Amino acid sequence: MERSYPFKSSTTIHRESDLMGNVQQLLIASEQLYSHLTNLPADKDRDAFIEKIDTLLDARGAIIDDLQVNEPNALNNHPLLKNLIELDKGIQERLLKVKNMIKADMQQLQTTKTSEQKYTNPYASVRTMDGMYYDRKK
């Protein structure tokens, strides 16, 4: 099955150089996250989808932290840097789509909740002055 990335896959890059280490792991973790974010789930599968995103982001973050601590200059002029940047852009775009999807669902839920409250108690928002008398004289 052909991948739709505008860059080389990790297997092609791995054959080019076996000495990539943490940068190679970062590329693989980024590809996994990118491919997971490609297919948005149905409503019932959303919780598992988000948990998997969280797991993949944590793993990717751990690799990035390890790179920053142990090899701070590992990505400078690295042959995989261009691929990582393109992957990161794609990941950010897809995460934004997921965020907007969740945001829209939350707004719809809030609207539904408000409509339901208005239906069960239609006079809650009505403010009347029935039975009150104001004396304007002092």
mmCIF file of N, CA and C in Angstrom:
data_model
loop_
_atom_site.group_PDB
_atom_site.id
_atom_site.type_symbol
_atom_site.label_atom_id
_atom_site.label_comp_id
_atom_site.label_asym_id
_atom_site.label_seq_id
_atom_site.Cartn_x
_atom_site.Cartn_y
_atom_site.Cartn_z
ATOM 1 N N MET A 1 0.841 -1.174 0.000
ATOM 2 C CA MET A 1 0.000 0.000 0.000
ATOM 3 C C MET A 1 0.891 1.244 0.000
ATOM 4 N N GLU A 2 0.651 2.133 -0.876
ATOM 5 C CA GLU A 2 1.446 3.340 -1.065
ATOM 6 C C GLU A 2 1.026 4.418 -0.073
ATOM 7 N N ARG A 3 1.974 5.070 0.575
ATOM 8 C CA ARG A 3 1.678 6.175 1.487
ATOM 9 C C ARG A 3 1.556 7.460 0.694
ATOM 10 N N SER A 4 0.768 8.396 1.227
ATOM 11 C CA SER A 4 0.535 9.636 0.501
ATOM 12 C C SER A 4 1.362 10.798 1.056
ATOM 13 N N TYR A 5 2.532 10.510 1.585
ATOM 14 C CA TYR A 5 3.386 11.566 2.116
ATOM 15 C C TYR A 5 4.143 12.218 0.968
ATOM 16 N N PRO A 6 4.397 13.507 1.066
ATOM 17 C CA PRO A 6 5.178 14.170 0.026
ATOM 18 C C PRO A 6 6.682 14.024 0.273
ATOM 19 N N PHE A 7 7.099 12.990 0.987
ATOM 20 C CA PHE A 7 8.488 12.798 1.339
ATOM 21 C C PHE A 7 8.772 11.315 1.398
ATOM 22 N N LYS A 8 10.013 10.960 1.642
ATOM 23 C CA LYS A 8 10.416 9.556 1.694
ATOM 24 C C LYS A 8 9.842 8.874 2.931
ATOM 25 N N SER A 9 9.524 7.603 2.810
ATOM 26 C CA SER A 9 9.039 6.863 3.976
ATOM 27 C C SER A 9 10.218 6.491 4.855
ATOM 28 N N SER A 10 9.928 6.092 6.086
ATOM 29 C CA SER A 10 10.988 5.767 7.038
ATOM 30 C C SER A 10 11.765 4.534 6.608
ATOM 31 N N THR A 11 11.131 3.602 5.904
ATOM 32 C CA THR A 11 11.857 2.410 5.474
ATOM 33 C C THR A 11 12.890 2.758 4.411
ATOM 34 N N THR A 12 12.555 3.680 3.512
ATOM 35 C CA THR A 12 13.510 4.113 2.500
ATOM 36 C C THR A 12 14.664 4.854 3.148
ATOM 37 N N ILE A 13 14.353 5.705 4.087
ATOM 38 C CA ILE A 13 15.383 6.478 4.765
ATOM 39 C C ILE A 13 16.256 5.556 5.613
ATOM 40 N N HIS A 14 15.635 4.558 6.232
ATOM 41 C CA HIS A 14 16.383 3.633 7.091
ATOM 42 C C HIS A 14 17.430 2.883 6.278
ATOM 43 N N ARG A 15 17.101 2.516 5.034
ATOM 44 C CA ARG A 15 18.075 1.831 4.187
ATOM 45 C C ARG A 15 19.228 2.761 3.825
ATOM 46 N N GLU A 16 18.939 4.060 3.715
ATOM 47 C CA GLU A 16 19.986 5.001 3.339
ATOM 48 C C GLU A 16 21.022 5.164 4.446
ATOM 49 N N SER A 17 20.590 5.090 5.684
ATOM 50 C CA SER A 17 21.531 5.263 6.781
ATOM 51 C C SER A 17 21.022 4.543 8.015
ATOM 52 N N ASP A 18 21.810 3.654 8.554
ATOM 53 C CA ASP A 18 21.428 2.908 9.752
ATOM 54 C C ASP A 18 21.859 3.623 11.024
ATOM 55 N N LEU A 19 22.502 4.756 10.911
ATOM 56 C CA LEU A 19 23.068 5.440 12.073
ATOM 57 C C LEU A 19 22.219 6.624 12.540
ATOM 58 N N MET A 20 20.917 6.593 12.322
ATOM 59 C CA MET A 20 20.076 7.738 12.635
ATOM 60 C C MET A 20 19.653 7.795 14.104
ATOM 61 N N GLY A 21 19.474 6.690 14.781
ATOM 62 C CA GLY A 21 19.165 6.664 16.212
ATOM 63 C C GLY A 21 17.863 7.337 16.591
ATOM 64 N N ASN A 22 17.963 8.296 17.500
ATOM 65 C CA ASN A 22 16.784 8.969 18.025
ATOM 66 C C ASN A 22 16.034 9.764 16.969
ATOM 67 N N VAL A 23 16.742 10.301 16.003
ATOM 68 C CA VAL A 23 16.085 11.063 14.942
ATOM 69 C C VAL A 23 15.210 10.116 14.116
ATOM 70 N N GLN A 24 15.710 8.923 13.872
ATOM 71 C CA GLN A 24 14.930 7.910 13.152
ATOM 72 C C GLN A 24 13.697 7.522 13.970
ATOM 73 N N GLN A 25 13.856 7.357 15.278
ATOM 74 C CA GLN A 25 12.715 7.043 16.146
ATOM 75 C C GLN A 25 11.689 8.173 16.123
ATOM 76 N N LEU A 26 12.168 9.407 16.116
ATOM 77 C CA LEU A 26 11.266 10.562 16.040
ATOM 78 C C LEU A 26 10.490 10.555 14.725
ATOM 79 N N LEU A 27 11.164 10.235 13.644
ATOM 80 C CA LEU A 27 10.497 10.170 12.348
ATOM 81 C C LEU A 27 9.433 9.071 12.340
ATOM 82 N N ILE A 28 9.743 7.918 12.887
ATOM 83 C CA ILE A 28 8.785 6.811 12.928
ATOM 84 C C ILE A 28 7.581 7.177 13.801
ATOM 85 N N ALA A 29 7.837 7.768 14.972
ATOM 86 C CA ALA A 29 6.744 8.177 15.858
ATOM 87 C C ALA A 29 5.874 9.243 15.195
ATOM 88 N N SER A 30 6.504 10.160 14.474
ATOM 89 C CA SER A 30 5.758 11.211 13.775
ATOM 90 C C SER A 30 4.915 10.614 12.656
ATOM 91 N N GLU A 31 5.458 9.647 11.929
ATOM 92 C CA GLU A 31 4.699 8.988 10.866
ATOM 93 C C GLU A 31 3.502 8.234 11.430
ATOM 94 N N GLN A 32 3.692 7.582 12.569
ATOM 95 C CA GLN A 32 2.582 6.856 13.199
ATOM 96 C C GLN A 32 1.470 7.828 13.586
ATOM 97 N N LEU A 33 1.837 8.945 14.187
ATOM 98 C CA LEU A 33 0.849 9.943 14.585
ATOM 99 C C LEU A 33 0.160 10.526 13.358
ATOM 100 N N TYR A 34 0.919 10.825 12.335
ATOM 101 C CA TYR A 34 0.369 11.384 11.095
ATOM 102 C C TYR A 34 -0.640 10.428 10.465
ATOM 103 N N SER A 35 -0.280 9.159 10.383
ATOM 104 C CA SER A 35 -1.183 8.191 9.761
ATOM 105 C C SER A 35 -2.420 7.947 10.629
ATOM 106 N N HIS A 36 -2.258 8.004 11.955
ATOM 107 C CA HIS A 36 -3.414 7.831 12.843
ATOM 108 C C HIS A 36 -4.390 9.004 12.691
ATOM 109 N N LEU A 37 -3.868 10.196 12.504
ATOM 110 C CA LEU A 37 -4.710 11.386 12.372
ATOM 111 C C LEU A 37 -5.357 11.507 10.996
ATOM 112 N N THR A 38 -4.961 10.661 10.059
ATOM 113 C CA THR A 38 -5.498 10.733 8.710
ATOM 114 C C THR A 38 -6.974 10.357 8.660
ATOM 115 N N ASN A 39 -7.367 9.336 9.413
ATOM 116 C CA ASN A 39 -8.756 8.867 9.393
ATOM 117 C C ASN A 39 -9.471 9.319 10.650
ATOM 118 N N LEU A 40 -10.413 10.242 10.499
ATOM 119 C CA LEU A 40 -11.196 10.709 11.641
ATOM 120 C C LEU A 40 -12.255 9.664 11.971
ATOM 121 N N PRO A 41 -12.469 9.401 13.260
ATOM 122 C CA PRO A 41 -13.361 8.316 13.658
ATOM 123 C C PRO A 41 -14.831 8.720 13.659
ATOM 124 N N ALA A 42 -15.682 7.707 13.802
ATOM 125 C CA ALA A 42 -17.107 7.953 14.022
ATOM 126 C C ALA A 42 -17.276 8.406 15.470
ATOM 127 N N ASP A 43 -18.471 8.893 15.808
ATOM 128 C CA ASP A 43 -18.709 9.424 17.148
ATOM 129 C C ASP A 43 -18.450 8.405 18.249
ATOM 130 N N LYS A 44 -18.820 7.156 18.029
ATOM 131 C CA LYS A 44 -18.684 6.159 19.082
ATOM 132 C C LYS A 44 -17.231 5.747 19.329
ATOM 133 N N ASP A 45 -16.353 5.916 18.348
ATOM 134 C CA ASP A 45 -14.951 5.530 18.487
ATOM 135 C C ASP A 45 -14.043 6.687 18.876
ATOM 136 N N ARG A 46 -14.613 7.849 19.133
ATOM 137 C CA ARG A 46 -13.809 9.046 19.350
ATOM 138 C C ARG A 46 -12.939 8.971 20.608
ATOM 139 N N ASP A 47 -13.443 8.397 21.684
ATOM 140 C CA ASP A 47 -12.661 8.320 22.919
ATOM 141 C C ASP A 47 -11.384 7.506 22.725
ATOM 142 N N ALA A 48 -11.504 6.353 22.082
ATOM 143 C CA ALA A 48 -10.321 5.522 21.824
ATOM 144 C C ALA A 48 -9.363 6.240 20.875
ATOM 145 N N PHE A 49 -9.909 6.957 19.905
ATOM 146 C CA PHE A 49 -9.096 7.715 18.950
ATOM 147 C C PHE A 49 -8.275 8.776 19.677
ATOM 148 N N ILE A 50 -8.916 9.502 20.583
ATOM 149 C CA ILE A 50 -8.232 10.569 21.326
ATOM 150 C C ILE A 50 -7.198 9.983 22.281
ATOM 151 N N GLU A 51 -7.506 8.864 22.912
ATOM 152 C CA GLU A 51 -6.537 8.209 23.801
ATOM 153 C C GLU A 51 -5.297 7.777 23.024
ATOM 154 N N LYS A 52 -5.497 7.249 21.812
ATOM 155 C CA LYS A 52 -4.361 6.836 20.991
ATOM 156 C C LYS A 52 -3.542 8.051 20.573
ATOM 157 N N ILE A 53 -4.204 9.162 20.245
ATOM 158 C CA ILE A 53 -3.485 10.404 19.915
ATOM 159 C C ILE A 53 -2.627 10.821 21.107
ATOM 160 N N ASP A 54 -3.216 10.776 22.294
ATOM 161 C CA ASP A 54 -2.500 11.159 23.514
ATOM 162 C C ASP A 54 -1.278 10.274 23.726
ATOM 163 N N THR A 55 -1.446 8.972 23.531
ATOM 164 C CA THR A 55 -0.332 8.032 23.696
ATOM 165 C C THR A 55 0.775 8.311 22.689
ATOM 166 N N LEU A 56 0.388 8.511 21.429
ATOM 167 C CA LEU A 56 1.385 8.780 20.386
ATOM 168 C C LEU A 56 2.087 10.116 20.608
ATOM 169 N N LEU A 57 1.340 11.125 21.050
ATOM 170 C CA LEU A 57 1.962 12.425 21.342
ATOM 171 C C LEU A 57 2.928 12.324 22.516
ATOM 172 N N ASP A 58 2.560 11.543 23.537
ATOM 173 C CA ASP A 58 3.460 11.352 24.680
ATOM 174 C C ASP A 58 4.753 10.662 24.259
ATOM 175 N N ALA A 59 4.626 9.615 23.430
ATOM 176 C CA ALA A 59 5.814 8.894 22.962
ATOM 177 C C ALA A 59 6.700 9.811 22.120
ATOM 178 N N ARG A 60 6.081 10.575 21.250
ATOM 179 C CA ARG A 60 6.835 11.508 20.399
ATOM 180 C C ARG A 60 7.504 12.592 21.249
ATOM 181 N N GLY A 61 6.765 13.096 22.247
ATOM 182 C CA GLY A 61 7.333 14.107 23.139
ATOM 183 C C GLY A 61 8.519 13.580 23.935
ATOM 184 N N ALA A 62 8.434 12.328 24.361
ATOM 185 C CA ALA A 62 9.550 11.723 25.108
ATOM 186 C C ALA A 62 10.791 11.621 24.227
ATOM 187 N N ILE A 63 10.602 11.264 22.966
ATOM 188 C CA ILE A 63 11.743 11.180 22.041
ATOM 189 C C ILE A 63 12.338 12.564 21.815
ATOM 190 N N ILE A 64 11.486 13.568 21.655
ATOM 191 C CA ILE A 64 11.973 14.939 21.454
ATOM 192 C C ILE A 64 12.736 15.418 22.693
ATOM 193 N N ASP A 65 12.188 15.143 23.883
ATOM 194 C CA ASP A 65 12.884 15.527 25.116
ATOM 195 C C ASP A 65 14.228 14.834 25.222
ATOM 196 N N ASP A 66 14.273 13.557 24.878
ATOM 197 C CA ASP A 66 15.525 12.805 24.918
ATOM 198 C C ASP A 66 16.539 13.392 23.942
ATOM 199 N N LEU A 67 16.073 13.777 22.765
ATOM 200 C CA LEU A 67 16.969 14.403 21.790
ATOM 201 C C LEU A 67 17.517 15.725 22.312
ATOM 202 N N GLN A 68 16.658 16.521 22.941
ATOM 203 C CA GLN A 68 17.099 17.822 23.437
ATOM 204 C C GLN A 68 18.098 17.693 24.578
ATOM 205 N N VAL A 69 17.907 16.676 25.411
ATOM 206 C CA VAL A 69 18.807 16.502 26.553
ATOM 207 C C VAL A 69 20.122 15.859 26.131
ATOM 208 N N ASN A 70 20.053 14.758 25.396
ATOM 209 C CA ASN A 70 21.257 13.984 25.067
ATOM 210 C C ASN A 70 21.981 14.461 23.823
ATOM 211 N N GLU A 71 21.240 14.904 22.836
ATOM 212 C CA GLU A 71 21.843 15.327 21.572
ATOM 213 C C GLU A 71 21.228 16.645 21.124
ATOM 214 N N PRO A 72 21.545 17.764 21.781
ATOM 215 C CA PRO A 72 20.872 19.025 21.481
ATOM 216 C C PRO A 72 21.049 19.508 20.039
ATOM 217 N N ASN A 73 22.119 19.135 19.385
ATOM 218 C CA ASN A 73 22.361 19.591 18.012
ATOM 219 C C ASN A 73 22.124 18.488 16.990
ATOM 220 N N ALA A 74 21.395 17.455 17.364
ATOM 221 C CA ALA A 74 21.198 16.301 16.484
ATOM 222 C C ALA A 74 20.414 16.658 15.222
ATOM 223 N N LEU A 75 19.491 17.602 15.309
ATOM 224 C CA LEU A 75 18.656 17.933 14.152
ATOM 225 C C LEU A 75 19.253 19.016 13.259
ATOM 226 N N ASN A 76 20.281 19.707 13.728
ATOM 227 C CA ASN A 76 20.893 20.754 12.911
ATOM 228 C C ASN A 76 21.535 20.134 11.680
ATOM 229 N N ASN A 77 21.126 20.588 10.516
ATOM 230 C CA ASN A 77 21.643 20.113 9.226
ATOM 231 C C ASN A 77 21.508 18.599 9.072
ATOM 232 N N HIS A 78 20.501 18.026 9.669
ATOM 233 C CA HIS A 78 20.263 16.581 9.573
ATOM 234 C C HIS A 78 19.517 16.282 8.275
ATOM 235 N N PRO A 79 19.829 15.176 7.606
ATOM 236 C CA PRO A 79 19.144 14.877 6.342
ATOM 237 C C PRO A 79 17.637 14.628 6.507
ATOM 238 N N LEU A 80 17.191 14.265 7.689
ATOM 239 C CA LEU A 80 15.768 13.993 7.916
ATOM 240 C C LEU A 80 14.994 15.220 8.383
ATOM 241 N N LEU A 81 15.680 16.335 8.596
ATOM 242 C CA LEU A 81 15.039 17.532 9.141
ATOM 243 C C LEU A 81 13.890 18.014 8.253
ATOM 244 N N LYS A 82 14.085 18.034 6.951
ATOM 245 C CA LYS A 82 13.042 18.488 6.036
ATOM 246 C C LYS A 82 11.804 17.598 6.154
ATOM 247 N N ASN A 83 12.007 16.292 6.218
ATOM 248 C CA ASN A 83 10.888 15.355 6.349
ATOM 249 C C ASN A 83 10.163 15.554 7.672
ATOM 250 N N LEU A 84 10.916 15.773 8.737
ATOM 251 C CA LEU A 84 10.305 15.981 10.047
ATOM 252 C C LEU A 84 9.484 17.266 10.081
ATOM 253 N N ILE A 85 9.972 18.304 9.453
ATOM 254 C CA ILE A 85 9.249 19.575 9.416
ATOM 255 C C ILE A 85 7.940 19.414 8.633
ATOM 256 N N GLU A 86 7.991 18.726 7.494
ATOM 257 C CA GLU A 86 6.782 18.502 6.703
ATOM 258 C C GLU A 86 5.776 17.646 7.476
ATOM 259 N N LEU A 87 6.277 16.622 8.145
ATOM 260 C CA LEU A 87 5.406 15.773 8.961
ATOM 261 C C LEU A 87 4.772 16.573 10.086
ATOM 262 N N ASP A 88 5.566 17.416 10.727
ATOM 263 C CA ASP A 88 5.056 18.217 11.839
ATOM 264 C C ASP A 88 3.952 19.163 11.371
ATOM 265 N N LYS A 89 4.121 19.762 10.207
ATOM 266 C CA LYS A 89 3.077 20.640 9.661
ATOM 267 C C LYS A 89 1.792 19.855 9.428
ATOM 268 N N GLY A 90 1.922 18.663 8.838
ATOM 269 C CA GLY A 90 0.755 17.819 8.595
ATOM 270 C C GLY A 90 0.077 17.400 9.888
ATOM 271 N N ILE A 91 0.880 17.080 10.896
ATOM 272 C CA ILE A 91 0.339 16.678 12.197
ATOM 273 C C ILE A 91 -0.414 17.844 12.823
ATOM 274 N N GLN A 92 0.164 19.033 12.777
ATOM 275 C CA GLN A 92 -0.494 20.201 13.355
ATOM 276 C C GLN A 92 -1.815 20.507 12.658
ATOM 277 N N GLU A 93 -1.849 20.392 11.335
ATOM 278 C CA GLU A 93 -3.092 20.630 10.598
ATOM 279 C C GLU A 93 -4.167 19.628 11.003
ATOM 280 N N ARG A 94 -3.784 18.370 11.105
ATOM 281 C CA ARG A 94 -4.752 17.330 11.456
ATOM 282 C C ARG A 94 -5.209 17.456 12.906
ATOM 283 N N LEU A 95 -4.298 17.814 13.803
ATOM 284 C CA LEU A 95 -4.689 18.024 15.199
ATOM 285 C C LEU A 95 -5.665 19.194 15.309
ATOM 286 N N LEU A 96 -5.467 20.213 14.496
ATOM 287 C CA LEU A 96 -6.392 21.342 14.488
ATOM 288 C C LEU A 96 -7.780 20.907 14.017
ATOM 289 N N LYS A 97 -7.820 20.029 13.010
ATOM 290 C CA LYS A 97 -9.107 19.502 12.541
ATOM 291 C C LYS A 97 -9.809 18.717 13.647
ATOM 292 N N VAL A 98 -9.048 17.893 14.358
ATOM 293 C CA VAL A 98 -9.622 17.104 15.452
ATOM 294 C C VAL A 98 -10.119 18.037 16.550
ATOM 295 N N LYS A 99 -9.327 19.059 16.864
ATOM 296 C CA LYS A 99 -9.725 20.023 17.893
ATOM 297 C C LYS A 99 -11.021 20.740 17.495
ATOM 298 N N ASN A 100 -11.112 21.169 16.248
ATOM 299 C CA ASN A 100 -12.310 21.862 15.778
ATOM 300 C C ASN A 100 -13.522 20.937 15.774
ATOM 301 N N MET A 101 -13.303 19.673 15.458
ATOM 302 C CA MET A 101 -14.389 18.703 15.476
ATOM 303 C C MET A 101 -14.916 18.526 16.900
ATOM 304 N N ILE A 102 -14.018 18.415 17.850
ATOM 305 C CA ILE A 102 -14.408 18.264 19.257
ATOM 306 C C ILE A 102 -15.097 19.529 19.754
ATOM 307 N N LYS A 103 -14.563 20.682 19.356
ATOM 308 C CA LYS A 103 -15.147 21.963 19.754
ATOM 309 C C LYS A 103 -16.576 22.103 19.230
ATOM 310 N N ALA A 104 -16.797 21.714 17.973
ATOM 311 C CA ALA A 104 -18.136 21.782 17.392
ATOM 312 C C ALA A 104 -19.091 20.846 18.121
ATOM 313 N N ASP A 105 -18.613 19.664 18.482
ATOM 314 C CA ASP A 105 -19.447 18.722 19.226
ATOM 315 C C ASP A 105 -19.803 19.259 20.603
ATOM 316 N N MET A 106 -18.854 19.915 21.248
ATOM 317 C CA MET A 106 -19.121 20.491 22.569
ATOM 318 C C MET A 106 -20.145 21.621 22.465
ATOM 319 N N GLN A 107 -20.041 22.448 21.428
ATOM 320 C CA GLN A 107 -21.013 23.524 21.237
ATOM 321 C C GLN A 107 -22.401 22.965 20.940
ATOM 322 N N GLN A 108 -22.447 21.916 20.150
ATOM 323 C CA GLN A 108 -23.731 21.283 19.847
ATOM 324 C C GLN A 108 -24.334 20.665 21.108
ATOM 325 N N LEU A 109 -23.501 20.059 21.930
ATOM 326 C CA LEU A 109 -23.976 19.483 23.185
ATOM 327 C C LEU A 109 -24.524 20.565 24.108
ATOM 328 N N GLN A 110 -23.835 21.703 24.181
ATOM 329 C CA GLN A 110 -24.292 22.816 25.011
ATOM 330 C C GLN A 110 -25.623 23.365 24.495
ATOM 331 N N THR A 111 -25.765 23.476 23.183
ATOM 332 C CA THR A 111 -27.013 23.951 22.591
ATOM 333 C C THR A 111 -28.148 22.978 22.886
ATOM 334 N N THR A 112 -27.857 21.696 22.766
ATOM 335 C CA THR A 112 -28.859 20.668 23.063
ATOM 336 C C THR A 112 -29.282 20.728 24.515
ATOM 337 N N LYS A 113 -28.299 20.907 25.385
ATOM 338 C CA LYS A 113 -28.587 20.979 26.822
ATOM 339 C C LYS A 113 -29.461 22.195 27.136
ATOM 340 N N THR A 114 -29.158 23.337 26.549
ATOM 341 C CA THR A 114 -29.944 24.555 26.755
ATOM 342 C C THR A 114 -31.362 24.380 26.223
ATOM 343 N N SER A 115 -31.489 23.801 25.044
ATOM 344 C CA SER A 115 -32.818 23.564 24.465
ATOM 345 C C SER A 115 -33.633 22.627 25.340
ATOM 346 N N GLU A 116 -32.987 21.610 25.866
ATOM 347 C CA GLU A 116 -33.665 20.653 26.731
ATOM 348 C C GLU A 116 -34.145 21.325 28.015
ATOM 349 N N GLN A 117 -33.324 22.193 28.584
ATOM 350 C CA GLN A 117 -33.719 22.910 29.800
ATOM 351 C C GLN A 117 -34.890 23.848 29.519
ATOM 352 N N LYS A 118 -34.870 24.496 28.372
ATOM 353 C CA LYS A 118 -35.983 25.389 28.014
ATOM 354 C C LYS A 118 -37.261 24.595 27.791
ATOM 355 N N TYR A 119 -37.126 23.386 27.285
ATOM 356 C CA TYR A 119 -38.304 22.563 27.050
ATOM 357 C C TYR A 119 -38.907 22.070 28.362
ATOM 358 N N THR A 120 -38.046 21.658 29.310
ATOM 359 C CA THR A 120 -38.560 21.146 30.583
ATOM 360 C C THR A 120 -39.070 22.261 31.483
ATOM 361 N N ASN A 121 -38.516 23.462 31.393
ATOM 362 C CA ASN A 121 -38.962 24.577 32.209
ATOM 363 C C ASN A 121 -39.040 25.829 31.327
ATOM 364 N N PRO A 122 -40.109 25.975 30.566
ATOM 365 C CA PRO A 122 -40.175 27.076 29.596
ATOM 366 C C PRO A 122 -40.284 28.464 30.217
ATOM 367 N N TYR A 123 -40.697 28.557 31.478
ATOM 368 C CA TYR A 123 -40.879 29.867 32.104
ATOM 369 C C TYR A 123 -39.726 30.272 33.012
ATOM 370 N N ALA A 124 -38.626 29.579 32.956
ATOM 371 C CA ALA A 124 -37.489 29.889 33.823
ATOM 372 C C ALA A 124 -36.857 31.231 33.469
ATOM 373 N N SER A 125 -36.867 31.579 32.206
ATOM 374 C CA SER A 125 -36.213 32.817 31.796
ATOM 375 C C SER A 125 -37.172 34.005 31.739
ATOM 376 N N VAL A 126 -38.443 33.786 31.986
ATOM 377 C CA VAL A 126 -39.421 34.868 31.940
ATOM 378 C C VAL A 126 -39.424 35.595 33.276
ATOM 379 N N ARG A 127 -39.273 36.894 33.226
ATOM 380 C CA ARG A 127 -39.285 37.692 34.452
ATOM 381 C C ARG A 127 -40.521 38.583 34.410
ATOM 382 N N THR A 128 -41.427 38.312 35.277
ATOM 383 C CA THR A 128 -42.647 39.121 35.328
ATOM 384 C C THR A 128 -42.750 39.788 36.682
ATOM 385 N N MET A 129 -43.518 40.837 36.725
ATOM 386 C CA MET A 129 -43.721 41.583 37.957
ATOM 387 C C MET A 129 -45.144 41.386 38.468
ATOM 388 N N ASP A 130 -45.731 40.251 38.176
ATOM 389 C CA ASP A 130 -47.095 39.984 38.615
ATOM 390 C C ASP A 130 -47.199 40.030 40.131
ATOM 391 N N GLY A 131 -48.228 40.706 40.616
ATOM 392 C CA GLY A 131 -48.495 40.735 42.047
ATOM 393 C C GLY A 131 -47.645 41.713 42.815
ATOM 394 N N MET A 132 -46.868 42.511 42.138
ATOM 395 C CA MET A 132 -46.033 43.471 42.853
ATOM 396 C C MET A 132 -46.589 44.874 42.633
ATOM 397 N N TYR A 133 -46.489 45.667 43.644
ATOM 398 C CA TYR A 133 -46.969 47.036 43.564
ATOM 399 C C TYR A 133 -45.834 47.943 43.982
ATOM 400 N N TYR A 134 -45.544 48.916 43.114
ATOM 401 C CA TYR A 134 -44.521 49.893 43.441
ATOM 402 C C TYR A 134 -45.199 51.212 43.787
ATOM 403 N N ASP A 135 -44.852 51.732 44.920
ATOM 404 C CA ASP A 135 -45.374 53.020 45.345
ATOM 405 C C ASP A 135 -44.347 54.056 44.968
ATOM 406 N N ARG A 136 -44.700 54.962 44.082
ATOM 407 C CA ARG A 136 -43.760 55.948 43.604
ATOM 408 C C ARG A 136 -43.703 57.177 44.488
ATOM 409 N N LYS A 137 -44.589 57.288 45.437
ATOM 410 C CA LYS A 137 -44.569 58.449 46.327
ATOM 411 C C LYS A 137 -43.545 58.220 47.422
ATOM 412 N N LYS A 138 -43.003 59.318 47.876
ATOM 413 C CA LYS A 138 -42.051 59.240 48.968
ATOM 414 C C LYS A 138 -42.631 59.738 50.236
#
